[in-house]
Amino acid sequence: MSDTSSSPATQATPTEAARPVRTRYAPSPTGFPHIGNYRTALFEWLAARHSGGQFVLRVEDTDRKRLVPGSIEGIMEGLRWMGLTWDEGPDIGGPYGPYLQSERKPIYREYADQLVAQGDAYTCYCSEERLEQMRAGQIARKEPPGYDRRCRYLTPEERAAREAEGITPVVRFAAPLAGQTAYHDYLRGDLTFENRTIDDMILLKSDGLPTYNFANIIDDHLMDITHVIRGEEYISSAPRYAQVYRAFGWEEPTVIHVPLVLAPDRSKLAKRHGALPLLDYRDMGYLPEAICNFLLLLGWSYDDKTEFFTLDEMIRVFDDRRISVSPAIFDKSRLDWFNGVYIRKLSPEELTKRAMPFLLAGLPESARVSVNPAYASRVLALDQERLKTLADAPTLTSFFFVEQPEYDSALLLGKNMDAPQATETLRTLIPTLAGLAAWEPEAILAALDAYVVDHGFIRKKADGSEVPDRGPVFMLVRVGVSGRKETPGLPEMLTVLGKERTLSRLRAAQQTVEAVAGE
RNA sequence: GCCCCCAUCGUCUAGCGGCCUAGGACAUCACCCUUUCAAGGUGGAGAUCACGGGUUCGAAUCCCGUUGGGGGUACCA
């Protein structure tokens, strides 16, 4: 490559271009990707699906040191969970395989050799120690750190000497020394960088594997990726990529940099700051529909009023031009809201199906035995609108399943009733309920109401008028039966709980308040 | 340090020169509904559109600068 400026690859290649859109998600199996990573995947998937193109999964496992066993499976599991299906990938293959970069080693070597042969790359024998010292010196002298290009100007003799020493070289790109490099950023326009700020990046590491930077370029080209969608942190690397594309004489893909997802402290979302892997959200009881919807609206927008999208609707309306350019903070309370909304949208069957595993996992050992699907289904329906996550299910509903809820007697005595009063109420109310022919909400409510009126529970309204006061009696029964002050609606709850259980619990409650009254 | 990106309510955002005394949503507050908690309904507070200059008859919208935030600066991706 010459040392002159290269022109920006300003080609109009919007999504609606003629050739089919091919995007790729290219994770590195060094761990379990967090939500920000999957948002990029969502956008990539959407861009492909919107235009009827293909979505490719390519695993960038070129860093053997940081490889985490099982992470490839985890990455795919996350994708599947969200519903992001891929057309080509390591598990299913495809016409451009293999899709595991570690299996493509010879390919990168071949292209690196070509660059060396053209004079656009060279072998470098500098040790990591020297590189480190060089950098330290540069920083001390307040110079911009970067490779000093010592090996770029080695004579053939010097090169042969190093080879004779048995040093395994890396391959570096011979970047243009002067002028500027510009590339076209799909969302930001032409971005220009001074070539003197760009050093000679490593293409092939001494272990023979390519760096991310190089493998990415080669594979995106070879796999015919038309739209490269990646995080904003790669903007500063983009001109380097452009230089390599141009050295090969390859057409550059459309490059879309999506804005970063930030932690609440405004730093880049990263695991070391507590960003959770996507699958943790699944395990915490979040719905994939909610996650997808939330993620879609983080850095992308449709209009000023539509807030809910199914995956199909997303595909239909997705417009890559509406991806934002400014970073967004991950707002958990908004995610929680979406999750609640989606839980409330679930059909009873679907709710049961999804919440059951959480119920079984979260309920105390002794309670689990009573979890039969039909009963659990009715219980869950009662608490559906109270669930923020599916994992809330066991704590919210545990009293339905235990033999007898345990609680403090003080809880039973509300501010409106003392122990003798409570004793008397339970003593007379239990037979009333026991006498009910039909154990259903209407009948229970009617009986309770009649009791309230008959026993003179009255409340004064603001305007001075007096109305029956359900409060004290309802709360006594509520706590007596559940051991809590916050529960679903009483008649419905008693119905689901069943007559037997209701009565036996109320009798136990009666004993409790009697004991207090007797003191 | 150097290079680069970004900048509308606490948060996610609408806005792409006049429809904006800036709209919606989350969160928050109040009230209503009500047997509790939720859910739901209504309403409130909350952004001099970071600041300063231009351009224009007219700027949140275009340009420049400042400030602030973020990213990059690895034989990591």
XYZ file of C-alpha atoms (C1' of nucleotides) in Angstrom:
596
model
C 0.000 0.000 0.000
C 1.287 3.447 -0.800
C 1.791 6.154 1.743
C -0.885 8.346 0.310
C -4.385 9.022 1.463
C -6.976 6.507 0.567
C -10.453 7.644 -0.199
C -13.446 6.725 1.882
C -15.419 3.812 0.647
C -18.509 5.882 0.298
C -20.884 3.519 -1.294
C -24.595 3.713 -0.782
C -25.273 0.299 0.654
C -28.346 0.579 2.770
C -30.227 -2.486 3.857
C -32.568 -2.220 0.916
C -29.693 -2.797 -1.522
C -30.133 -5.531 -4.073
C -27.855 -8.207 -2.688
C -29.186 -10.216 0.212
C -28.201 -8.971 3.623
C -25.906 -11.260 5.521
C -25.024 -10.412 9.089
C -23.108 -12.294 11.670
C -22.825 -12.591 15.392
C -19.192 -13.244 16.176
C -18.754 -13.898 19.871
C -15.549 -14.946 21.492
C -15.982 -17.967 23.756
C -14.180 -16.361 26.653
C -17.193 -16.395 28.897
C -20.902 -15.871 28.887
C -22.013 -12.782 26.995
C -24.016 -10.154 28.823
C -27.085 -8.301 27.747
C -25.200 -5.673 25.765
C -23.606 -8.332 23.605
C -26.946 -9.909 22.909
C -28.448 -6.576 21.982
C -25.894 -6.392 19.201
C -26.883 -9.912 18.203
C -30.534 -8.872 18.206
C -29.836 -5.971 15.873
C -27.784 -8.184 13.591
C -30.487 -10.808 13.534
C -33.159 -8.196 12.901
C -31.244 -6.611 10.045
C -30.922 -10.006 8.364
C -34.470 -11.132 8.977
C -35.970 -7.804 7.998
C -34.555 -8.109 4.527
C -34.914 -11.841 4.178
C -31.182 -12.427 4.377
C -29.078 -14.739 6.503
C -27.805 -14.554 10.022
C -24.528 -16.333 10.639
C -23.057 -17.479 13.924
C -19.284 -17.476 13.849
C -17.225 -18.310 16.894
C -14.038 -16.308 17.254
C -11.979 -18.663 19.355
C -8.535 -17.425 18.441
C -7.485 -16.591 21.955
C -6.616 -20.008 23.293
C -5.537 -18.656 26.650
C -8.849 -17.086 27.525
C -11.029 -19.851 26.217
C -13.739 -20.842 28.666
C -15.010 -24.388 28.317
C -18.732 -24.571 27.757
C -19.107 -20.997 26.695
C -19.896 -21.852 23.072
C -22.835 -23.911 24.253
C -23.832 -21.120 26.599
C -23.723 -18.540 23.840
C -25.924 -20.671 21.607
C -28.301 -21.358 24.453
C -28.727 -17.651 25.011
C -29.423 -17.048 21.351
C -31.966 -19.851 21.266
C -33.616 -18.621 24.419
C -34.135 -15.202 22.889
C -35.407 -16.765 19.692
C -32.528 -15.573 17.537
C -32.159 -18.425 15.096
C -29.081 -18.662 12.917
C -28.829 -20.012 9.384
C -25.207 -21.024 9.470
C -23.025 -21.831 12.407
C -20.608 -24.235 14.036
C -23.360 -26.636 15.040
C -25.282 -26.726 11.763
C -22.563 -25.898 9.294
C -23.263 -24.020 6.079
C -21.750 -23.168 2.717
C -19.079 -20.893 4.183
C -17.778 -23.130 6.947
C -16.101 -23.970 9.107
C -17.597 -21.448 11.503
C -15.072 -21.987 14.233
C -12.083 -19.784 13.601
C -9.722 -22.212 15.258
C -10.538 -24.578 12.419
C -9.687 -22.017 9.765
C -6.050 -21.511 10.695
C -4.600 -22.286 7.233
C -6.893 -19.766 5.612
C -5.562 -16.861 7.651
C -1.979 -17.954 7.038
C -2.600 -17.973 3.325
C -3.994 -14.443 3.286
C -1.289 -13.171 5.604
C 1.322 -14.631 3.249
C -0.323 -12.882 0.364
C -0.057 -9.563 2.164
C 3.597 -10.200 2.964
C 4.248 -11.067 -0.669
C 2.597 -7.832 -1.801
C 4.633 -5.826 0.662
C 1.607 -4.905 2.748
C 2.700 -6.973 5.718
C 5.941 -8.135 7.268
C 7.258 -10.522 9.843
C 8.148 -9.036 13.196
C 10.608 -10.599 15.618
C 10.223 -8.238 18.533
C 9.773 -9.985 21.839
C 6.860 -9.165 24.094
C 9.380 -7.900 26.625
C 10.813 -5.412 24.165
C 7.342 -4.304 23.184
C 6.473 -3.747 26.797
C 9.597 -1.717 27.471
C 9.049 0.312 24.350
C 5.526 1.140 25.442
C 6.615 2.058 28.942
C 9.205 4.414 27.470
C 6.692 6.008 25.174
C 4.266 6.604 27.974
C 7.031 8.034 30.171
C 7.979 10.413 27.382
C 4.298 11.235 26.876
C 4.367 9.882 23.370
C 1.420 8.001 21.943
C 2.100 4.307 22.494
C 2.420 2.180 19.410
C 4.733 -0.200 17.651
C 7.911 1.569 16.515
C 8.098 -0.458 13.301
C 11.617 -1.651 13.948
C 11.108 -4.920 12.062
C 9.434 -3.228 9.142
C 12.787 -2.047 7.848
C 14.876 -5.123 8.498
C 17.190 -6.108 5.667
C 16.820 -9.630 4.255
C 20.059 -10.535 6.022
C 18.829 -9.313 9.378
C 15.587 -11.142 8.865
C 17.441 -14.349 8.050
C 19.546 -13.924 11.156
C 16.493 -13.717 13.392
C 14.999 -16.746 11.716
C 18.247 -18.583 12.364
C 17.891 -17.700 16.036
C 14.707 -19.698 15.986
C 12.383 -16.796 16.756
C 8.834 -17.422 15.650
C 7.704 -14.102 14.229
C 4.326 -12.482 14.216
C 2.985 -10.943 11.039
C 2.253 -7.248 11.089
C 0.348 -5.108 8.674
C 2.426 -2.415 7.011
C 0.099 0.482 7.521
C 0.446 3.671 5.495
C 2.735 6.111 7.297
C 1.328 9.415 6.177
C -1.912 10.810 4.927
C -5.316 9.845 6.185
C -7.630 6.910 6.117
C -11.345 7.394 5.988
C -14.101 4.871 6.094
C -17.815 5.192 5.806
C -19.692 4.654 9.006
C -23.274 3.817 8.133
C -24.741 5.887 10.946
C -22.082 8.542 11.441
C -20.939 9.271 7.928
C -17.344 9.431 6.704
C -14.868 9.194 9.546
C -11.311 10.300 8.880
C -8.224 9.279 10.836
C -4.635 10.451 10.577
C -2.446 7.562 9.491
C 0.346 8.617 11.822
C -1.938 7.679 14.732
C -2.329 4.151 13.427
C 0.457 1.650 14.044
C 1.216 -1.681 12.429
C -1.249 -4.115 13.897
C -0.525 -7.782 14.361
C -2.289 -10.028 11.878
C -0.929 -13.388 12.905
C 0.203 -14.135 16.413
C 3.282 -16.215 17.146
C 1.074 -19.222 17.821
C 0.022 -19.029 14.195
C -3.527 -17.982 14.975
C -4.861 -14.696 13.688
C -5.767 -11.779 15.889
C -9.407 -10.856 16.135
C -8.745 -7.912 13.872
C -7.429 -10.019 11.033
C -9.673 -13.047 11.326
C -12.644 -10.786 11.364
C -11.739 -9.129 8.109
C -10.909 -12.360 6.345
C -14.023 -14.158 7.482
C -16.409 -11.308 6.915
C -15.150 -11.191 3.365
C -15.027 -14.917 2.784
C -18.418 -15.468 4.341
C -19.868 -12.705 2.223
C -21.055 -10.647 5.172
C -22.704 -7.539 3.761
C -23.424 -5.683 7.000
C -20.955 -5.677 9.824
C -22.779 -4.675 12.972
C -20.642 -4.337 16.047
C -20.157 -2.320 19.178
C -18.946 1.240 19.149
C -15.717 0.233 20.854
C -14.487 -0.830 17.429
C -14.775 2.583 15.841
C -11.130 3.359 16.387
C -10.149 0.051 14.814
C -12.326 0.596 11.790
C -9.756 2.546 9.739
C -7.252 -0.271 10.232
C -9.788 -2.710 8.868
C -10.436 -0.437 5.944
C -6.727 -0.366 5.171
C -6.576 -4.142 5.073
C -9.652 -4.424 2.894
C -8.071 -1.994 0.488
C -4.753 -3.821 0.521
C -6.627 -6.891 -0.638
C -8.710 -4.894 -3.060
C -11.869 -6.174 -1.446
C -15.182 -4.428 -1.316
C -15.868 -3.138 2.180
C -19.042 -4.211 3.923
C -21.521 -1.740 5.313
C -20.280 -0.937 8.781
C -22.755 -0.179 11.536
C -21.428 0.666 14.965
C -24.082 0.314 17.617
C -23.751 2.482 20.701
C -22.493 1.020 23.920
C -24.724 -0.173 26.693
C -23.566 1.536 29.850
C -23.759 0.463 33.474
C -25.619 2.838 35.805
C -22.258 4.441 36.645
C -21.928 5.327 32.943
C -19.035 2.988 32.304
C -19.096 0.402 29.573
C -21.194 -2.560 30.620
C -18.738 -5.266 31.542
C -18.717 -8.339 33.652
C -16.155 -6.924 36.000
C -18.637 -4.215 36.932
C -21.304 -6.745 37.701
C -22.965 -7.019 34.308
C -24.723 -10.346 34.392
C -24.616 -12.947 31.676
C -27.847 -13.075 29.699
C -28.736 -16.508 30.959
C -28.679 -15.234 34.518
C -31.714 -13.176 33.621
C -33.447 -16.315 32.471
C -32.594 -17.932 35.779
C -33.848 -14.895 37.652
C -37.228 -15.318 36.058
C -37.169 -12.877 33.181
C -39.084 -13.667 30.028
C -37.207 -13.652 26.735
C -40.017 -11.591 25.211
C -39.404 -8.905 27.818
C -35.651 -9.000 27.386
C -35.933 -8.701 23.618
C -38.432 -5.871 23.791
C -36.356 -4.026 26.360
C -33.162 -4.527 24.392
C -34.767 -3.445 21.141
C -35.677 -0.102 22.649
C -32.225 0.418 24.097
C -30.490 2.221 21.303
C -33.234 1.904 18.748
C -36.628 3.501 18.450
C -39.673 3.239 16.297
C -41.874 6.209 17.024
C -43.095 8.164 20.006
C -45.817 5.776 21.121
C -45.332 2.100 20.241
C -43.725 0.270 23.108
C -44.514 -3.417 22.643
C -43.137 -5.594 19.889
C -43.214 -9.303 19.274
C -40.232 -10.779 17.473
C -42.246 -10.871 14.257
C -43.256 -7.256 14.620
C -39.648 -6.307 15.269
C -38.605 -8.004 12.074
C -41.263 -6.172 10.146
C -40.533 -2.674 11.424
C -36.801 -2.853 12.061
C -34.926 -0.095 10.321
C -31.169 -0.016 10.799
C -31.144 3.710 10.102
C -32.935 4.269 13.369
C -30.175 2.797 15.480
C -29.023 5.479 17.866
C -25.487 6.837 17.990
C -25.352 7.773 21.644
C -24.779 5.300 24.449
C -27.615 4.129 26.674
C -27.644 3.224 30.325
C -29.041 -0.134 31.293
C -32.148 0.684 33.324
C -33.196 -2.338 35.325
C -36.455 -0.868 36.565
C -37.592 -0.503 32.978
C -36.698 -4.139 32.317
C -38.676 -5.124 35.390
C -41.666 -3.225 34.106
C -41.474 -4.926 30.722
C -41.182 -8.264 32.438
C -44.266 -7.643 34.531
C -46.205 -6.615 31.466
C -45.201 -9.753 29.608
C -45.964 -11.991 32.558
C -49.452 -10.497 32.740
C -49.915 -11.216 29.048
C -49.266 -14.913 29.537
C -52.160 -17.350 29.175
C -52.854 -19.466 32.269
C -51.340 -22.510 30.602
C -48.255 -20.633 29.521
C -47.827 -19.035 32.919
C -47.974 -22.434 34.608
C -45.560 -23.954 32.167
C -43.008 -21.224 32.656
C -43.384 -20.643 36.366
C -43.503 -24.282 37.419
C -39.731 -24.808 37.377
C -39.282 -21.742 39.582
C -41.964 -22.970 41.930
C -40.373 -26.369 42.275
C -36.941 -24.870 42.751
C -37.932 -22.181 45.216
C -40.468 -23.834 47.472
C -39.325 -25.405 50.717
C -38.747 -29.131 50.487
C -41.810 -29.979 52.556
C -44.122 -27.890 50.381
C -43.067 -29.324 47.077
C -44.993 -32.523 47.578
C -48.284 -30.677 47.347
C -47.467 -29.020 44.045
C -49.697 -30.646 41.531
C -50.068 -28.911 38.179
C -53.785 -28.213 38.356
C -53.598 -26.672 41.814
C -50.395 -24.788 41.039
C -51.978 -23.408 37.924
C -54.872 -21.917 39.896
C -52.513 -20.508 42.497
C -50.293 -18.894 39.894
C -53.239 -17.305 38.149
C -54.125 -15.608 41.415
C -50.722 -13.990 41.689
C -50.064 -13.332 38.031
C -50.402 -9.559 38.275
C -48.109 -9.490 41.274
C -45.212 -11.301 39.636
C -42.364 -9.074 38.612
C -40.307 -12.108 37.713
C -41.145 -15.790 37.563
C -38.747 -16.288 40.437
C -41.152 -14.334 42.644
C -43.616 -17.199 42.358
C -42.421 -19.393 45.222
C -42.132 -16.591 47.761
C -45.478 -15.118 46.772
C -47.384 -18.401 46.830
C -45.566 -20.621 49.300
C -48.409 -20.513 51.835
C -50.661 -22.281 49.361
C -48.416 -25.285 49.412
C -47.186 -25.681 52.944
C -49.128 -27.781 55.424
C -49.643 -24.909 57.817
C -48.107 -21.444 57.454
C -46.130 -20.338 60.439
C -46.346 -16.798 61.666
C -46.259 -14.545 64.675
C -49.506 -14.240 66.578
C -49.064 -10.474 66.591
C -49.593 -10.521 62.857
C -53.109 -11.827 63.364
C -54.184 -8.954 65.527
C -54.633 -6.007 63.263
C -54.881 -2.510 64.615
C -58.668 -2.811 64.571
C -59.018 -5.914 66.664
C -57.726 -7.133 69.995
C -57.277 -10.751 70.998
C -60.684 -11.338 72.603
C -62.396 -9.732 69.641
C -60.423 -11.822 67.202
C -61.173 -14.948 69.149
C -64.853 -14.201 69.126
C -64.825 -13.380 65.415
C -63.113 -16.605 64.458
C -65.274 -18.647 66.793
C -68.451 -17.449 65.093
C -67.139 -17.064 61.573
C -65.698 -20.550 61.172
C -69.060 -22.330 61.455
C -70.570 -19.833 59.012
C -67.966 -20.658 56.434
C -68.184 -24.331 57.231
C -71.863 -24.194 56.492
C -71.400 -22.854 53.013
C -72.815 -25.181 50.421
C -70.925 -23.777 47.486
C -67.211 -23.023 47.969
C -66.777 -20.339 45.364
C -65.864 -16.644 45.360
C -69.399 -15.258 45.149
C -70.708 -17.402 47.983
C -67.685 -16.765 50.173
C -67.831 -13.036 49.613
C -71.552 -13.000 50.351
C -71.041 -14.908 53.578
C -68.186 -12.687 54.656
C -70.159 -9.559 53.834
C -73.186 -10.775 55.714
C -70.970 -11.472 58.682
C -69.453 -8.006 58.554
C -72.872 -6.360 58.471
C -74.388 -8.618 61.126
C -71.599 -7.950 63.537
C -71.632 -4.229 63.095
C -68.311 -3.535 61.490
C -68.754 0.030 60.398
C -66.507 2.577 58.835
C -67.060 6.321 58.617
C -66.439 7.838 55.239
C -65.011 11.278 54.712
C -68.480 12.754 54.235
C -69.616 11.325 57.573
C -71.767 8.531 56.193
C -71.311 5.042 57.583
C -70.620 1.981 55.465
C -69.884 -1.641 56.260
C -66.202 -2.115 56.999
C -64.748 -5.287 55.561
C -61.263 -4.410 56.702
C -60.866 -6.005 60.132
C -62.602 -9.290 59.358
C -61.036 -9.704 55.958
C -57.581 -9.017 57.330
C -58.073 -11.457 60.190
C -59.048 -14.197 57.767
C -56.338 -13.227 55.335
C -53.581 -13.514 57.916
C -55.176 -16.506 59.548
C -55.120 -18.427 56.348
C -51.880 -17.194 54.787
C -49.780 -15.764 57.558
C -49.365 -12.546 55.592
C -50.887 -9.172 55.181
C -50.424 -9.061 51.435
C -52.210 -11.651 49.385
C -54.472 -12.032 46.401
C -58.154 -11.137 46.780
C -59.634 -12.987 49.724
C -62.655 -14.813 48.208
C -60.614 -16.026 45.248
C -57.778 -17.053 47.478
C -60.019 -19.055 49.822
C -61.656 -20.716 46.852
C -58.355 -21.927 45.488
C -57.078 -22.860 48.907
C -60.130 -25.072 49.370
C -62.638 -25.378 52.148
C -60.741 -27.977 54.143
C -57.492 -26.089 54.243
C -59.224 -22.785 54.934
C -61.131 -24.108 57.894
C -58.264 -25.969 59.455
C -56.032 -22.941 59.182
C -58.660 -20.705 60.697
C -59.061 -23.109 63.583
C -55.346 -22.974 64.174
C -55.549 -19.195 64.064
C -58.335 -19.276 66.595
C -56.185 -21.275 68.971
C -53.414 -18.781 68.531
C -55.513 -15.748 69.393
C -57.196 -17.614 72.219
C -53.807 -18.221 73.716
C -53.019 -14.527 73.496
C -56.406 -13.577 74.943
C -55.916 -15.971 77.840
C -52.655 -14.439 78.937
C -1.085 12.027 27.222
C -2.758 11.019 22.117
C -6.803 9.495 18.699
C -11.990 8.907 18.115
C -17.291 8.914 19.220
C -21.347 11.123 21.775
C -24.528 15.176 24.279
C -33.270 16.398 24.779
C -36.683 15.248 31.939
C -33.081 10.772 37.180
C -33.474 6.687 32.986
C -34.975 4.919 27.767
C -36.431 8.100 24.017
C -39.769 11.248 19.974
C -38.028 15.408 17.345
C -34.489 15.347 11.383
C -35.520 24.593 10.379
C -41.378 27.048 11.657
C -46.631 21.964 13.954
C -42.227 22.530 20.461
C -44.676 27.713 25.834
C -40.385 20.101 23.639
C -44.310 14.598 23.101
C -44.318 9.371 25.095
C -42.565 5.486 28.436
C -39.942 3.758 33.092
C -39.032 5.455 37.889
C -41.153 9.007 41.477
C -45.388 11.739 44.037
C -50.775 12.536 44.834
C -55.637 11.028 44.187
C -59.349 7.372 42.502
C -60.777 2.155 42.575
C -60.498 -1.130 46.835
C -60.771 -6.424 51.927
C -54.520 -6.111 51.849
C -50.771 -6.043 48.103
C -50.640 -5.585 43.229
C -52.841 -4.340 38.623
C -55.713 -0.426 36.483
C -57.439 4.840 36.005
C -56.588 10.216 36.620
C -53.382 14.012 37.655
C -48.605 16.376 39.370
C -43.585 17.336 39.625
C -39.521 16.685 36.463
C -35.443 19.060 30.285
C -33.997 27.423 30.236
C -33.117 20.787 24.563
C -24.792 20.873 28.379
C -22.638 25.958 27.600
C -20.920 29.979 24.253
C -20.753 31.869 19.527
C -22.458 31.964 14.615
C -25.904 30.808 9.938
C -31.195 32.004 9.176
C -36.987 36.023 8.870
C -36.999 31.689 12.266
C -32.719 26.431 15.599
C -33.588 21.280 20.213
C -32.880 20.644 14.931
C -27.272 23.337 10.522
C -21.807 25.147 11.471
C -17.658 26.326 14.919
C -15.648 26.385 19.766
C -15.852 25.082 25.016
C -17.215 21.771 28.693
C -18.766 17.083 30.097
C -19.324 11.806 29.381
C -17.661 7.496 26.981
C -14.514 4.390 23.935
C -9.715 3.086 21.939
C -4.593 3.142 22.614
C -2.603 -5.601 23.714
C 0.863 -11.521 20.300
C -7.889 -9.536 24.172
C -12.007 -9.536 21.582
